[in-house]
Coordinates of C-alpha atoms in Angstrom, one line a residue:
M141 CA 0.0 0.0 0.0
L142 CA 1.2 3.5 -0.9
T143 CA 2.2 5.7 2.0
R144 CA 1.0 9.3 2.2
S145 CA 2.2 10.8 -1.0
A146 CA 1.9 13.6 -3.6
G147 CA 1.9 13.1 -7.3
I148 CA 1.5 14.8 -10.7
L149 CA -1.1 14.2 -13.3
I150 CA 0.4 14.5 -16.8
P151 CA -0.4 12.6 -20.0
L152 CA 2.6 10.9 -21.5
F153 CA 2.0 12.7 -24.8
S154 CA 2.4 16.0 -22.9
L155 CA 6.1 15.3 -22.0
R156 CA 8.7 17.2 -24.0
T157 CA 12.4 16.6 -24.2
R158 CA 15.2 17.4 -26.7
H159 CA 15.0 13.9 -27.9
S160 CA 11.3 13.4 -28.4
L161 CA 9.7 13.7 -31.8
G162 CA 6.7 16.0 -31.7
R163 CA 5.1 14.5 -28.6
G164 CA 6.0 12.7 -25.4
E165 CA 7.8 9.3 -25.5
I166 CA 8.4 6.5 -23.1
L167 CA 12.0 7.3 -22.3
D168 CA 10.9 10.9 -21.5
L169 CA 9.6 9.5 -18.2
A170 CA 13.1 9.3 -16.7
P171 CA 13.6 13.1 -16.7
M172 CA 10.0 13.6 -15.7
I173 CA 10.5 11.4 -12.7
D174 CA 13.6 13.4 -11.8
F175 CA 11.6 16.6 -12.2
A176 CA 8.7 15.3 -10.0
L177 CA 11.1 14.1 -7.3
E178 CA 12.6 17.5 -7.1
M179 CA 9.2 18.7 -5.9
R180 CA 8.9 15.7 -3.6
C181 CA 6.1 14.2 -5.8
R182 CA 6.5 10.5 -5.8
V183 CA 3.7 9.5 -8.2
I184 CA 3.4 10.2 -12.0
Q185 CA -0.2 9.6 -13.0
L186 CA -0.8 9.1 -16.7
L187 CA -3.7 8.7 -19.1
P188 CA -4.2 5.5 -21.1
L189 CA -1.2 4.6 -23.3
D190 CA -3.5 2.6 -25.7
E191 CA -2.9 2.9 -29.4
T192 CA -5.5 4.9 -31.3
G193 CA -6.4 5.0 -35.0
P194 CA -5.0 7.6 -37.5
A195 CA -8.1 9.9 -37.1
E196 CA -8.6 9.4 -33.3
Q197 CA -7.2 11.8 -30.7
S198 CA -8.7 10.4 -27.5
P199 CA -6.8 7.8 -25.6
Y200 CA -10.1 6.5 -24.4
S201 CA -11.1 5.3 -27.9
A202 CA -8.3 2.9 -28.7
L203 CA -7.6 0.2 -31.3
S204 CA -6.6 -2.0 -28.3
V205 CA -6.8 -1.5 -24.5
N206 CA -3.6 -3.6 -24.2
A207 CA -1.3 -2.3 -27.0
I208 CA 0.9 0.7 -26.2
D209 CA 0.7 3.3 -28.9
P210 CA 3.8 2.9 -31.1
M211 CA 4.0 6.7 -31.3
Y212 CA 5.2 6.6 -27.7
I213 CA 8.3 4.5 -28.7
S214 CA 11.6 6.5 -28.3
L215 CA 13.8 6.3 -31.3
L216 CA 17.1 6.4 -29.4
D217 CA 19.3 3.3 -30.0
L218 CA 16.9 1.6 -32.5
S219 CA 18.5 -0.4 -35.3
G220 CA 18.6 1.5 -38.5
V221 CA 17.5 4.8 -37.0
G222 CA 20.7 6.8 -36.6
R223 CA 21.3 10.4 -35.8
V224 CA 21.0 11.7 -39.4
V225 CA 17.7 9.9 -39.9
R226 CA 16.3 11.2 -36.6
A227 CA 17.4 14.8 -37.5
R228 CA 15.6 14.5 -40.9
A229 CA 12.4 13.4 -39.1
R230 CA 12.8 16.2 -36.6
A231 CA 13.1 18.7 -39.4
A232 CA 9.9 17.3 -41.0
V233 CA 8.0 17.6 -37.7
G234 CA 9.2 21.1 -37.0
K235 CA 9.7 22.9 -33.7
A236 CA 6.2 24.0 -32.9
R237 CA 5.0 23.3 -29.4
V238 CA 2.0 21.4 -30.7
V239 CA 2.5 19.4 -33.9
P240 CA -0.5 17.8 -35.8
R241 CA -0.8 14.2 -34.7
S242 CA -0.9 13.1 -38.4
I243 CA 2.5 14.5 -39.1
V244 CA 4.1 12.9 -36.0
R245 CA 2.4 9.6 -36.8
R246 CA 3.7 9.6 -40.4
E247 CA 7.3 10.3 -39.4
K248 CA 7.4 8.0 -36.4
L249 CA 5.8 5.0 -38.0
A250 CA 8.0 5.3 -41.0
L251 CA 11.1 5.2 -38.7
L252 CA 9.7 2.3 -36.7
E253 CA 9.2 0.3 -39.9
R254 CA 12.8 1.1 -40.8
A255 CA 13.9 -0.2 -37.4
F256 CA 11.9 -3.4 -37.9
R257 CA 13.5 -4.0 -41.4
A258 CA 17.0 -3.3 -40.1
T259 CA 16.5 -5.6 -37.1
R260 CA 15.3 -8.4 -39.3
A261 CA 18.2 -7.9 -41.8
R262 CA 20.7 -8.1 -39.0
A263 CA 19.0 -10.8 -37.0
G264 CA 20.0 -8.9 -33.9
R265 CA 19.0 -9.0 -30.3
D266 CA 15.3 -8.3 -30.9
E267 CA 15.1 -11.5 -33.1
S268 CA 16.4 -13.6 -30.2
G269 CA 14.6 -15.3 -27.5
D270 CA 13.6 -12.0 -25.9
L271 CA 11.2 -11.2 -28.8
A272 CA 9.9 -14.8 -29.0
G273 CA 9.4 -14.9 -25.3
F274 CA 7.4 -11.6 -25.4
I275 CA 5.2 -12.8 -28.2
A276 CA 4.5 -16.1 -26.3
A277 CA 3.9 -14.5 -23.0
N278 CA 1.5 -11.9 -24.5
A279 CA -0.3 -14.1 -27.0
Y280 CA -3.6 -13.7 -25.1
W281 CA -3.9 -10.1 -26.5
L282 CA -1.1 -9.7 -28.9
D283 CA -2.2 -12.3 -31.5
D284 CA -5.6 -10.7 -32.0
Y285 CA -4.2 -7.2 -31.8
A286 CA -1.5 -7.7 -34.4
L287 CA -3.9 -9.4 -36.9
F288 CA -6.6 -6.7 -36.3
R289 CA -4.0 -3.9 -36.8
A290 CA -2.9 -5.5 -40.1
L291 CA -6.5 -6.0 -41.3
K292 CA -7.3 -2.4 -40.5
E293 CA -4.4 -1.3 -42.8
R294 CA -5.5 -3.8 -45.5
F295 CA -9.0 -2.5 -45.6
E296 CA -8.0 1.2 -45.3
W297 CA -9.3 1.6 -41.8
A298 CA -12.9 0.7 -42.6
D299 CA -15.0 -0.5 -39.7
W300 CA -14.5 -4.2 -39.0
D301 CA -18.2 -5.0 -39.5
S302 CA -17.8 -4.0 -43.2
W303 CA -15.0 -6.5 -43.8
P304 CA -15.6 -9.8 -45.6
T305 CA -18.2 -11.8 -43.7
E306 CA -15.8 -14.7 -42.9
L307 CA -13.5 -12.2 -41.1
V308 CA -16.3 -10.4 -39.3
R309 CA -17.4 -13.8 -38.0
R310 CA -13.8 -14.8 -37.3
E311 CA -14.1 -18.1 -39.1
P312 CA -10.9 -20.1 -38.3
D313 CA -9.9 -20.8 -41.9
A314 CA -10.3 -17.1 -42.8
L315 CA -8.2 -16.0 -39.8
A316 CA -5.5 -18.6 -40.6
A317 CA -5.4 -17.4 -44.3
A318 CA -5.2 -13.7 -43.2
R319 CA -2.3 -14.5 -40.8
R320 CA -0.4 -16.2 -43.6
E321 CA -1.0 -13.4 -46.1
L322 CA -0.2 -10.6 -43.6
A323 CA 2.6 -12.4 -41.7
D324 CA 5.1 -9.6 -42.4
Q325 CA 2.9 -6.8 -41.1
I326 CA 1.9 -8.9 -38.1
A327 CA 5.5 -9.5 -37.3
M328 CA 6.2 -5.8 -37.5
Y329 CA 3.3 -4.9 -35.1
Q330 CA 4.5 -7.6 -32.7
Y331 CA 8.0 -6.1 -32.8
W332 CA 6.7 -2.6 -32.2
Q333 CA 4.9 -3.8 -29.1
F334 CA 8.0 -5.7 -27.9
I335 CA 10.1 -2.5 -28.2
A336 CA 7.4 -0.4 -26.5
H337 CA 7.1 -2.8 -23.6
W338 CA 10.9 -3.2 -23.3
Q339 CA 11.3 0.5 -23.1
W340 CA 8.5 0.7 -20.6
S341 CA 10.0 -1.9 -18.4
S342 CA 13.2 0.1 -18.3
M343 CA 11.3 3.2 -17.1
R344 CA 9.4 1.1 -14.5
A345 CA 12.7 -0.1 -13.2
Y346 CA 14.0 3.5 -13.2
A347 CA 11.0 4.6 -11.1
V348 CA 11.4 1.9 -8.6
A349 CA 15.2 2.6 -8.2
Y350 CA 14.4 6.2 -7.3
G351 CA 11.4 5.5 -5.1
A352 CA 8.8 6.9 -7.6
R353 CA 5.6 5.2 -8.7
I354 CA 3.9 5.2 -12.1
G355 CA 0.1 5.3 -12.3
G356 CA -2.0 4.3 -15.3
D357 CA -5.5 4.6 -16.4
L358 CA -7.8 1.6 -17.1
A359 CA -10.3 2.9 -19.6
F360 CA -13.9 1.9 -18.9
S361 CA -14.4 -0.3 -21.9
P362 CA -12.8 -1.0 -25.3
C363 CA -14.3 1.0 -28.2
R364 CA -16.3 -0.7 -30.9
E365 CA -13.4 -0.4 -33.4
S366 CA -10.9 -2.3 -31.2
A367 CA -9.2 -5.7 -31.4
E368 CA -10.9 -6.7 -28.1
V369 CA -14.5 -6.1 -29.3
W370 CA -13.8 -7.7 -32.7
A371 CA -12.3 -10.8 -30.9
N372 CA -14.9 -11.0 -28.2
Q373 CA -18.2 -9.9 -29.9
D374 CA -20.4 -12.0 -27.6
D375 CA -19.1 -10.0 -24.6
F376 CA -20.9 -6.9 -25.9
D377 CA -24.4 -5.8 -26.9
L378 CA -23.4 -4.2 -30.2
T379 CA -26.9 -2.8 -30.6
R380 CA -26.5 -0.4 -27.7
T381 CA -23.9 2.2 -26.7
V382 CA -22.6 3.5 -23.4
G383 CA -22.9 7.1 -22.2
A384 CA -23.7 9.3 -19.2
P385 CA -27.2 10.0 -17.8
P386 CA -28.9 13.5 -18.3
D387 CA -27.7 16.3 -16.0
E388 CA -27.9 20.0 -15.8
F389 CA -25.4 20.4 -18.6
N390 CA -27.0 17.9 -21.0
R391 CA -30.7 17.1 -20.8
M392 CA -30.4 14.1 -23.2
G393 CA -27.3 12.6 -21.6
Q394 CA -23.9 12.0 -23.3
R395 CA -23.4 9.3 -26.0
W396 CA -19.9 8.0 -25.9
G397 CA -20.2 5.4 -28.6
L398 CA -18.7 2.6 -26.6
P399 CA -20.4 -0.8 -27.0
L400 CA -22.5 -1.9 -24.1
P401 CA -20.7 -4.7 -22.1
N402 CA -22.8 -7.8 -21.9
W403 CA -22.3 -8.2 -18.2
E404 CA -24.2 -11.5 -17.9
R405 CA -22.1 -13.0 -20.6
M406 CA -18.9 -11.7 -19.0
R407 CA -20.0 -13.1 -15.6
G408 CA -20.6 -16.4 -17.3
N409 CA -17.0 -16.6 -18.5
G410 CA -15.6 -15.4 -15.2
F411 CA -14.8 -11.9 -16.6
K412 CA -12.0 -13.3 -18.6
M413 CA -11.3 -10.2 -20.7
L414 CA -11.5 -7.9 -17.7
R415 CA -9.1 -10.1 -15.8
S416 CA -6.6 -10.1 -18.6
R417 CA -6.8 -6.3 -18.9
V418 CA -6.2 -5.8 -15.2
R419 CA -3.4 -8.3 -15.1
H420 CA -1.7 -6.6 -18.0
A421 CA -2.1 -3.2 -16.4
S422 CA -0.6 -4.4 -13.2
S423 CA 2.5 -5.4 -15.1
L424 CA 2.9 -1.8 -16.3
Y425 CA 1.8 0.3 -13.3
D426 CA 2.1 0.7 -9.6
L427 CA -1.3 2.4 -9.4
I428 CA -4.3 1.6 -11.6
R429 CA -7.0 4.3 -11.9
V430 CA -10.3 2.7 -12.9
D431 CA -12.2 5.1 -15.1
H432 CA -16.0 5.7 -14.8
V433 CA -16.4 3.3 -11.9
V434 CA -20.1 4.0 -11.6
G435 CA -20.5 2.4 -15.0
L436 CA -19.4 -1.0 -13.6
Y437 CA -22.3 -0.8 -11.1
R438 CA -24.9 0.6 -13.5
T439 CA -24.1 1.3 -17.2
F440 CA -26.2 4.0 -18.8
N441 CA -26.8 3.1 -22.4
F442 CA -28.7 4.1 -25.5
G443 CA -30.2 2.3 -28.5
D444 CA -30.1 3.5 -32.2
D445 CA -32.9 6.1 -31.9
P446 CA -31.2 9.5 -31.2
E447 CA -34.4 10.8 -29.6
A448 CA -34.9 7.9 -27.2
Q449 CA -34.0 8.1 -23.6
G450 CA -31.2 6.0 -22.2
I451 CA -31.6 3.3 -19.6
F452 CA -29.5 1.8 -16.8
T453 CA -28.2 -1.8 -17.0
P454 CA -28.9 -3.4 -14.6
A455 CA -32.1 -1.5 -13.8
D456 CA -32.5 -2.6 -10.2
E457 CA -30.4 -1.0 -7.4
Y458 CA -29.8 -4.3 -5.6
Q459 CA -28.5 -5.9 -8.8
Q460 CA -26.4 -2.8 -9.6
R461 CA -24.6 -3.0 -6.2
M462 CA -24.1 -6.8 -6.5
Q463 CA -22.7 -6.4 -10.0
G464 CA -20.4 -3.5 -9.1
E465 CA -19.0 -5.1 -6.1
E466 CA -18.4 -8.4 -7.9
I467 CA -16.5 -6.6 -10.7
M468 CA -14.5 -4.5 -8.2
R469 CA -13.4 -7.6 -6.3
T470 CA -12.3 -9.1 -9.6
I471 CA -10.2 -6.1 -10.4
K472 CA -8.6 -6.0 -6.9
E473 CA -7.9 -9.7 -7.1
E474 CA -6.1 -9.4 -10.5
A475 CA -4.3 -6.2 -9.6
G476 CA -2.0 -8.0 -7.2
A477 CA 0.4 -5.5 -5.7
A478 CA -0.8 -2.6 -7.8
E479 CA -2.8 0.0 -5.9
I480 CA -6.4 0.6 -7.1
I481 CA -8.0 4.1 -7.2
V482 CA -11.3 4.8 -8.9
E483 CA -12.8 7.8 -10.8
D484 CA -16.1 8.2 -9.0
L485 CA -17.1 11.6 -10.4
G486 CA -20.2 12.8 -12.2
T487 CA -23.7 11.6 -11.4
V488 CA -22.9 9.0 -8.7
P489 CA -25.5 7.7 -6.2
P490 CA -24.3 7.9 -2.5
W491 CA -24.6 4.2 -2.1
V492 CA -21.9 3.6 -4.8
R493 CA -19.3 5.6 -2.8
E494 CA -20.4 3.7 0.4
S495 CA -19.8 0.5 -1.5
L496 CA -16.4 1.6 -2.6
T497 CA -15.5 2.6 1.0
H498 CA -16.7 -0.9 2.1
L499 CA -14.3 -2.4 -0.5
G500 CA -11.4 -0.3 0.7
V501 CA -11.0 1.5 -2.6
P502 CA -10.2 5.3 -2.7
G503 CA -12.2 7.6 -4.8
Y504 CA -11.7 11.2 -5.9
K505 CA -12.1 14.5 -3.9
V506 CA -12.0 17.3 -6.4
M507 CA -11.7 20.4 -4.2
Q508 CA -13.9 22.7 -6.3
W509 CA -16.7 20.1 -6.3
E510 CA -16.6 19.0 -2.7
R511 CA -19.4 21.0 -1.2
D512 CA -22.4 20.5 1.2
W513 CA -24.9 20.7 -1.6
G514 CA -27.8 20.2 0.7
A515 CA -27.0 23.2 2.9
H516 CA -27.9 26.8 2.3
D517 CA -25.4 28.5 0.0
A518 CA -23.7 25.1 -0.6
P519 CA -20.4 25.8 1.3
F520 CA -17.2 24.2 0.2
L521 CA -16.0 21.4 2.4
S522 CA -12.7 21.7 4.2
P523 CA -10.0 19.3 2.9
A524 CA -9.4 18.5 6.6
S525 CA -12.7 16.6 6.4
Y526 CA -11.7 14.3 3.5
P527 CA -11.3 10.7 4.4
E528 CA -7.9 9.0 4.4
L529 CA -9.2 6.6 1.8
S530 CA -9.3 9.2 -1.0
L531 CA -7.4 11.0 -3.6
A532 CA -7.5 14.8 -3.3
T533 CA -7.0 17.0 -6.3
T534 CA -7.7 20.3 -8.0
G535 CA -8.9 18.7 -11.3
T536 CA -8.7 15.9 -13.9
H537 CA -7.8 15.7 -17.6
D538 CA -11.4 16.9 -18.3
T539 CA -11.5 20.0 -16.2
E540 CA -10.3 23.6 -16.6
S541 CA -7.1 24.6 -14.8
L542 CA -7.4 26.0 -11.3
T543 CA -6.2 29.4 -12.6
T544 CA -9.1 29.4 -15.1
W545 CA -11.6 28.2 -12.6
W546 CA -10.6 31.0 -10.1
R547 CA -10.9 33.6 -12.8
E548 CA -14.4 32.5 -13.7
Q549 CA -15.8 32.5 -10.2
T550 CA -17.5 35.4 -8.4
V551 CA -15.8 37.0 -5.5
S552 CA -18.4 35.4 -3.2
E553 CA -17.5 32.0 -4.5
R554 CA -13.8 32.6 -4.0
E555 CA -14.5 33.8 -0.5
K556 CA -16.4 30.6 0.3
L557 CA -13.5 28.5 -0.9
I558 CA -10.8 30.3 1.0
R559 CA -12.9 30.2 4.2
A560 CA -13.3 26.5 3.9
L561 CA -9.6 26.1 3.3
G562 CA -8.8 28.3 6.3
I563 CA -6.7 30.7 4.3
A564 CA -8.8 33.8 4.2
D565 CA -6.0 35.7 5.9
K566 CA -3.5 34.7 3.2
V567 CA -5.6 35.1 0.0
N568 CA -7.3 38.2 -1.5
A569 CA -10.6 36.9 -3.0
R570 CA -10.9 40.0 -5.1
A571 CA -7.5 39.5 -6.9
M572 CA -6.4 37.1 -9.5
L573 CA -4.7 33.9 -8.4
N574 CA -1.0 34.8 -7.9
E575 CA 1.7 32.5 -6.8
S576 CA 1.3 33.0 -3.0
A577 CA -2.5 32.4 -3.2
L578 CA -1.9 29.3 -5.3
D579 CA 0.6 28.0 -2.8
A580 CA -1.9 28.6 0.1
I581 CA -4.6 26.6 -1.7
L582 CA -2.2 23.8 -2.6
E583 CA -0.9 23.6 0.9
A584 CA -4.4 23.3 2.4
L585 CA -5.1 20.5 -0.1
Y586 CA -1.7 18.8 0.6
A587 CA -2.6 18.9 4.3
A588 CA -5.8 16.9 3.8
P589 CA -5.9 13.4 5.4
S590 CA -6.2 11.9 1.9
R591 CA -3.6 9.2 1.3
L592 CA -2.9 10.6 -2.1
V593 CA -2.8 14.1 -3.5
I594 CA -2.3 14.1 -7.3
I595 CA -2.4 17.5 -8.9
P596 CA -2.5 18.3 -12.7
I597 CA 0.9 19.8 -13.6
Q598 CA -0.8 23.0 -14.9
D599 CA -2.1 23.7 -11.4
L600 CA 1.3 23.2 -9.7
F601 CA 2.7 26.0 -11.8
G602 CA -0.3 28.2 -12.3
W603 CA -0.6 27.5 -16.1
S604 CA -4.0 27.8 -17.8
A605 CA -3.9 25.3 -20.6
R606 CA -6.3 22.3 -20.4
I607 CA -6.1 18.8 -21.8
N608 CA -9.6 18.0 -22.9
R609 CA -13.0 19.8 -23.1
P610 CA -15.7 17.0 -22.8
G611 CA -18.4 17.1 -25.3
T612 CA -16.3 18.7 -28.0
V613 CA -14.2 17.4 -30.9
N614 CA -11.5 19.8 -32.0
D615 CA -7.8 20.0 -32.7
S616 CA -6.9 21.4 -29.2
N617 CA -8.2 18.3 -27.3
W618 CA -5.6 15.8 -26.3
T619 CA -2.7 17.9 -27.6
Y620 CA -1.4 19.7 -24.5
R621 CA 2.4 19.7 -24.2
L622 CA 4.7 21.3 -21.7
P623 CA 5.6 24.9 -22.5
M624 CA 9.3 23.9 -23.0
T625 CA 11.4 20.8 -22.7
L626 CA 12.1 19.3 -19.4
E627 CA 15.8 20.1 -19.9
R628 CA 15.0 23.8 -20.2
L629 CA 12.5 23.7 -17.3
R630 CA 15.1 22.3 -15.0
R631 CA 17.6 25.1 -16.1
S632 CA 15.1 27.9 -15.5
R633 CA 15.7 29.9 -12.4
A634 CA 12.0 30.8 -12.1
I635 CA 11.0 27.1 -12.4
Q636 CA 13.7 26.1 -9.8
S637 CA 12.3 28.8 -7.4
R638 CA 8.8 27.3 -7.9
I639 CA 10.0 23.8 -7.4
A640 CA 11.6 24.8 -4.1
K641 CA 8.3 26.2 -2.9
L642 CA 6.4 23.0 -3.9
R643 CA 9.1 20.9 -2.2
D644 CA 8.7 22.8 1.0
I645 CA 4.9 22.4 0.9
A646 CA 5.3 18.6 0.4
I647 CA 7.7 18.4 3.3
R648 CA 5.6 20.5 5.7
T649 CA 2.5 18.4 5.0
A650 CA 4.3 15.1 5.4
R651 CA 3.7 14.1 1.8
F652 CA 7.3 12.9 1.3
N653 CA 9.1 10.3 3.5
P654 CA 12.7 9.8 2.3

């Protein structure tokens, strides 16, 4: 079990070093871990690493919930990808802070194919028992993924239910023929995954050596256009899609497009796919964040009619609680030594959080949302009242930054917050959020009993950029990158001064135990 700790929320794609090609890469984690430890933040919390299709930005809509996106592979020391070739790719990508994903993808995948060809020609280390052992150990997901990925390319990324009928139905003879015909591409995708997981293992070892921990995100469900849904069609009701129930922001609810899990079918096979997902995640992470946990208890879903209201599955509260607790126990069982935290935000009945507490699983306490909603004027709750079994934070990947939130509040709302935090004598509610005011807020949150405090990196430094705006599809979502490379950040006197203040806050609030 993790001791009282602080951490940083940052997507892997947001990292930036002098070696990375247009977006964050796996080996960028080493300098990020160093950077975090300077602030006495022991945990690096990431978003899903899952590979997405060429037109998809969101890591929650992936081609596979097990495959690491090859775009995260670092090019350093790969066969056939020398300094000149990397420099040429870097020139093609350019020096802009945010580079279109399509350009990065084009350059990165071309170099990864070059590395695969060079490795094959030289019959080097990666063609030895290490690669064969990786393929054998991961066959439970890698076989279907590599074939699915090759078929997607063959059919120009068309939806799998438009493929030839024998492939849609996964007839054994058709699958065997496809494996023979696409053997070269399949071998390449297996090699890419081997390199990605090999690099990841080195970063996991680096984190352990320095006393840091890496947290990952278990997306709620595979998307329809994924290897897992294609390979396990009976585990889903493909006539219905998952979403969120109506609320004050969306009277019709949200339609996410994910296929509805067939919970009865999954229960009948012992939650085989879920178990393998969690087992795989536990090999990558020290902490596993379970996304949209309320959906495991009761899944809000829609049919094809865009005007029809959604329903909960199961419909009965007793069945919902039994299902959710059975699934959560399964997750805990398969997670092994990995710590489980759950995202329990949004429209969540009180009994779900009671159930999670009973199971000993920490949920979220987002400072701006923790209020006594039943009382007059809905006062904010003091972080001192948060339970130890919780994760305290100022936001998630879907929220605006703390600086933006403060700017958009009335003076009255700001005053209510600083009174609840006990910092009214330190913060001027009528002024913008300067560094001293930000520090007072962070220290009040760090001092909470919550076992974990994980803060978005933007809120630690008072930056205003956001990662994602839910309900929108645009080029700014899922593209956030650090304002400069980690090397430059660590050389900056202003950043070093800020780090020293954050380090002092962590030490004063007992968030770091050497």
